[in-house]
Tab-separated table of C-alpha atoms in Angstrom:
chain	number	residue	atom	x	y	z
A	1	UNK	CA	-39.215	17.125	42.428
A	2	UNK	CA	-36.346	16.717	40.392
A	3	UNK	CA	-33.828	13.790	40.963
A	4	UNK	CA	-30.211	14.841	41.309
A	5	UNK	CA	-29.262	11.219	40.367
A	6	UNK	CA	-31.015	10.512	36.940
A	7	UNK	CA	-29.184	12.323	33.631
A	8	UNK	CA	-31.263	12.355	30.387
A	9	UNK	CA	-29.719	11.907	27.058
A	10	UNK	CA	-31.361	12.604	23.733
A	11	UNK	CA	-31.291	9.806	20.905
A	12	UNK	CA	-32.400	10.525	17.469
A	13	UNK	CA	-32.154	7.903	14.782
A	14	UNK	CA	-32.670	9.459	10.767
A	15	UNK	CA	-34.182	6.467	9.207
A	16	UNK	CA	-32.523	8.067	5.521
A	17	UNK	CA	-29.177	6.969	7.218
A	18	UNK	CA	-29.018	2.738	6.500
A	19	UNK	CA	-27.170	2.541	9.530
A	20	UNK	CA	-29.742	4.580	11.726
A	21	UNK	CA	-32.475	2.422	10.178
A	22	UNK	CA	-30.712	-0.777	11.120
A	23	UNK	CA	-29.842	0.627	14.699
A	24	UNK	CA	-34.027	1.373	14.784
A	25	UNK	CA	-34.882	-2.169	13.479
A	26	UNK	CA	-33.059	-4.055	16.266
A	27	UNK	CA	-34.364	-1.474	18.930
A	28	UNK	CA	-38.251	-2.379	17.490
A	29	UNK	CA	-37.333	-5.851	17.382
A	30	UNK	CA	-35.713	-6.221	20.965
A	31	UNK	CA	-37.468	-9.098	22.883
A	32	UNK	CA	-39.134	-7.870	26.231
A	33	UNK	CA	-38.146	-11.321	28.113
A	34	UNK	CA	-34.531	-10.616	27.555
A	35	UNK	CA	-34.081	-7.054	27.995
A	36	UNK	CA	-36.218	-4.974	30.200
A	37	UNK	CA	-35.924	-1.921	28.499
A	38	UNK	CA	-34.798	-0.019	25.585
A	39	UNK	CA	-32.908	2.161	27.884
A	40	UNK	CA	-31.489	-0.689	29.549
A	41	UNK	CA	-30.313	-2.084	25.864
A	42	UNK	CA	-28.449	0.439	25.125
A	43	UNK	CA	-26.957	0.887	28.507
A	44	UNK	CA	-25.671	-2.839	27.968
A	45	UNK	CA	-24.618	-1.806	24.178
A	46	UNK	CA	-22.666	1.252	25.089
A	47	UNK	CA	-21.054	-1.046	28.291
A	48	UNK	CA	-19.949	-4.028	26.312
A	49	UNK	CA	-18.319	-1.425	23.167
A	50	UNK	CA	-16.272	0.360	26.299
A	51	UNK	CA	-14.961	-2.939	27.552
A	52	UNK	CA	-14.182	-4.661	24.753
A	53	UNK	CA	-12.719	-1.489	23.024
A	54	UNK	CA	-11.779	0.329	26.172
A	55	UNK	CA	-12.175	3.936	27.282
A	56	UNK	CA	-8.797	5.022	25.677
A	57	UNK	CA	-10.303	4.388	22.428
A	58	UNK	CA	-13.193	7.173	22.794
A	59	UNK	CA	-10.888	10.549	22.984
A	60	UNK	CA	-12.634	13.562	24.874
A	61	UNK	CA	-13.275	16.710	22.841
A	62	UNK	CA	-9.903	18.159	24.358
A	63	UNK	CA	-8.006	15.367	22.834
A	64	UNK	CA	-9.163	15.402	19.773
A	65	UNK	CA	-8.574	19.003	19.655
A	66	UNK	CA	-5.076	18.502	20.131
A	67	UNK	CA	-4.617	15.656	17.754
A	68	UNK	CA	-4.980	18.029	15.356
A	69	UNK	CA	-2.211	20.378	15.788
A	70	UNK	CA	1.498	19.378	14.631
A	71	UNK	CA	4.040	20.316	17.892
A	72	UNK	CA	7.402	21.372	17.315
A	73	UNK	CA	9.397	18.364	18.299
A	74	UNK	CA	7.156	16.315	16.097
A	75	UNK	CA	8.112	18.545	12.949
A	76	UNK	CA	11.853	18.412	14.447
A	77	UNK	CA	11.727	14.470	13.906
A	78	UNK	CA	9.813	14.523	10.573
A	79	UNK	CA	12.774	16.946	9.611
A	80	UNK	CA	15.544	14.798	10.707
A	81	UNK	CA	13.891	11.888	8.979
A	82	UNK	CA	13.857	13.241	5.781
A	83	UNK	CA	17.384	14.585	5.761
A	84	UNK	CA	18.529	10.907	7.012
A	85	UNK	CA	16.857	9.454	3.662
A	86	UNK	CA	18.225	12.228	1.452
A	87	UNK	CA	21.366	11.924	2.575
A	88	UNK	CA	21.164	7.776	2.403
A	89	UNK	CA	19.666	8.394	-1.110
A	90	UNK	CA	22.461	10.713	-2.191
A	91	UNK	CA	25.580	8.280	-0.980
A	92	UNK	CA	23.465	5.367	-3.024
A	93	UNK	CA	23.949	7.720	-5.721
A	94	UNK	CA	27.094	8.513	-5.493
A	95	UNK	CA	28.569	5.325	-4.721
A	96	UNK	CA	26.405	4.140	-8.006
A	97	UNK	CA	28.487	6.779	-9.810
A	98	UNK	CA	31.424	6.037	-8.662
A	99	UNK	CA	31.377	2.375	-9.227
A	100	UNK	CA	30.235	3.046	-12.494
A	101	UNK	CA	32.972	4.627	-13.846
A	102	UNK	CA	35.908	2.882	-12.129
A	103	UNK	CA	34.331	-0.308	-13.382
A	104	UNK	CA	34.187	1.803	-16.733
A	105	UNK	CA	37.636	2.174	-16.493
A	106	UNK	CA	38.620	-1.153	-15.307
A	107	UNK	CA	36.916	-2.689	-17.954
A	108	UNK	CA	38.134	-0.502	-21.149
A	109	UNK	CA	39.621	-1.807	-23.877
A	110	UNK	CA	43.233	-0.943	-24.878
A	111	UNK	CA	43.693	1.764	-27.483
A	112	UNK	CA	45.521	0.057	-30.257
A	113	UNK	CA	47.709	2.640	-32.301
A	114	UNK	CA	47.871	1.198	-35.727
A	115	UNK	CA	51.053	1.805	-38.029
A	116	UNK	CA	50.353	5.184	-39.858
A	117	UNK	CA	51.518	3.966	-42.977
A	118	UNK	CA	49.410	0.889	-43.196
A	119	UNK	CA	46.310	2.795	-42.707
A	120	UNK	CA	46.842	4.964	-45.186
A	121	UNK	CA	47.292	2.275	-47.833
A	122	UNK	CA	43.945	0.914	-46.736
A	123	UNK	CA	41.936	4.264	-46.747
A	124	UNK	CA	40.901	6.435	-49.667
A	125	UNK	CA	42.769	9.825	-49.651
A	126	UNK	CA	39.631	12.036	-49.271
A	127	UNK	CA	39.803	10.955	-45.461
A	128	UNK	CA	40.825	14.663	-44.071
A	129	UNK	CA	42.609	13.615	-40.852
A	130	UNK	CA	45.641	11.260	-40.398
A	131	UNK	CA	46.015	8.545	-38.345
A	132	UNK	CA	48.384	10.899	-36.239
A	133	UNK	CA	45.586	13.109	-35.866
A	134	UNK	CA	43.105	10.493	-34.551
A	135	UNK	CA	45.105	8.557	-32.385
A	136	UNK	CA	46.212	11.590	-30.387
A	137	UNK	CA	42.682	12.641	-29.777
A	138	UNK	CA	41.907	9.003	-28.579
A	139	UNK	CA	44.735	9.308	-25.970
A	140	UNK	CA	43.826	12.841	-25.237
A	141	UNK	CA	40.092	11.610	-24.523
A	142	UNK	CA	41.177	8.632	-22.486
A	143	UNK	CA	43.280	10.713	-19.972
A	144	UNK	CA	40.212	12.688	-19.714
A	145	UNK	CA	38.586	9.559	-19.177
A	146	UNK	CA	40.586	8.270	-15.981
């Protein structure tokens, strides 16, 4: 007659697997004064992991199963969280740039326009623009500039 009460489980060790053959050394080895039985071992094994670990730490099938999918609001938040740091990146940027160049122009040095005449006397003729010529184009670059 079959008891309604009792529930048999199935444990198979592969003694390839080091950690199977160390799980199958201690079982050999267990001391019959201190434990009655290997059944009652592992009992006492699989007891102590659950309350020192707890039984939120061993997820049913169904969990698991649903760990694995990505839900909507979850890619919602993900979304958000990368526009925040591209944005945040992108005003570090910018207000890099920007101090940049007014500190650029802040810290320019004054164009000095030089006599015409005395430059001339210093430079060989083959030089094909004037002084004029050149100092115009350095004004004309520094409005650019600011």
């Amino acid at each position: 007659m079959a008891r309604r009460h009792i529930m048999e489980s199935t444990f198979r060790l592969n003694l390839l697997n080091p950690q199977h053959a160390k799980i199958n050394e201690v079982i050999k080895g267990l001391n019959p004064k201190i434990y009655k039985s290997k059944n009652q071992f592992l009992i006492e094994a699989c007891e102590f992991y659950i309350d020192h670990y707890g039984e939120d730490d061993i997820p049913s099938k169904e969990e698991k199963r649903y760990e694995q999918f990505v839900t909507r609001d979850e890619i919602e938040k993900i979304k958000k969280e990368i526009e925040y740091s591209a944005m945040s990146e992108a005003r570090k940027e910018v207000i890099s740039l920007l101090g940049g160049a007014l500190a650029g122009v802040k810290n320019s040095q004054p164009v000095v326009i030089a006599n015409p005449q005395e430059d001339m006397e210093e430079q060989p003729e083959e030089d094909v623009m004037n002084d004029s010529d050149v100092a115009g184009l350095a004004m004309g670059w520094m409005l650019k500039a600011c």
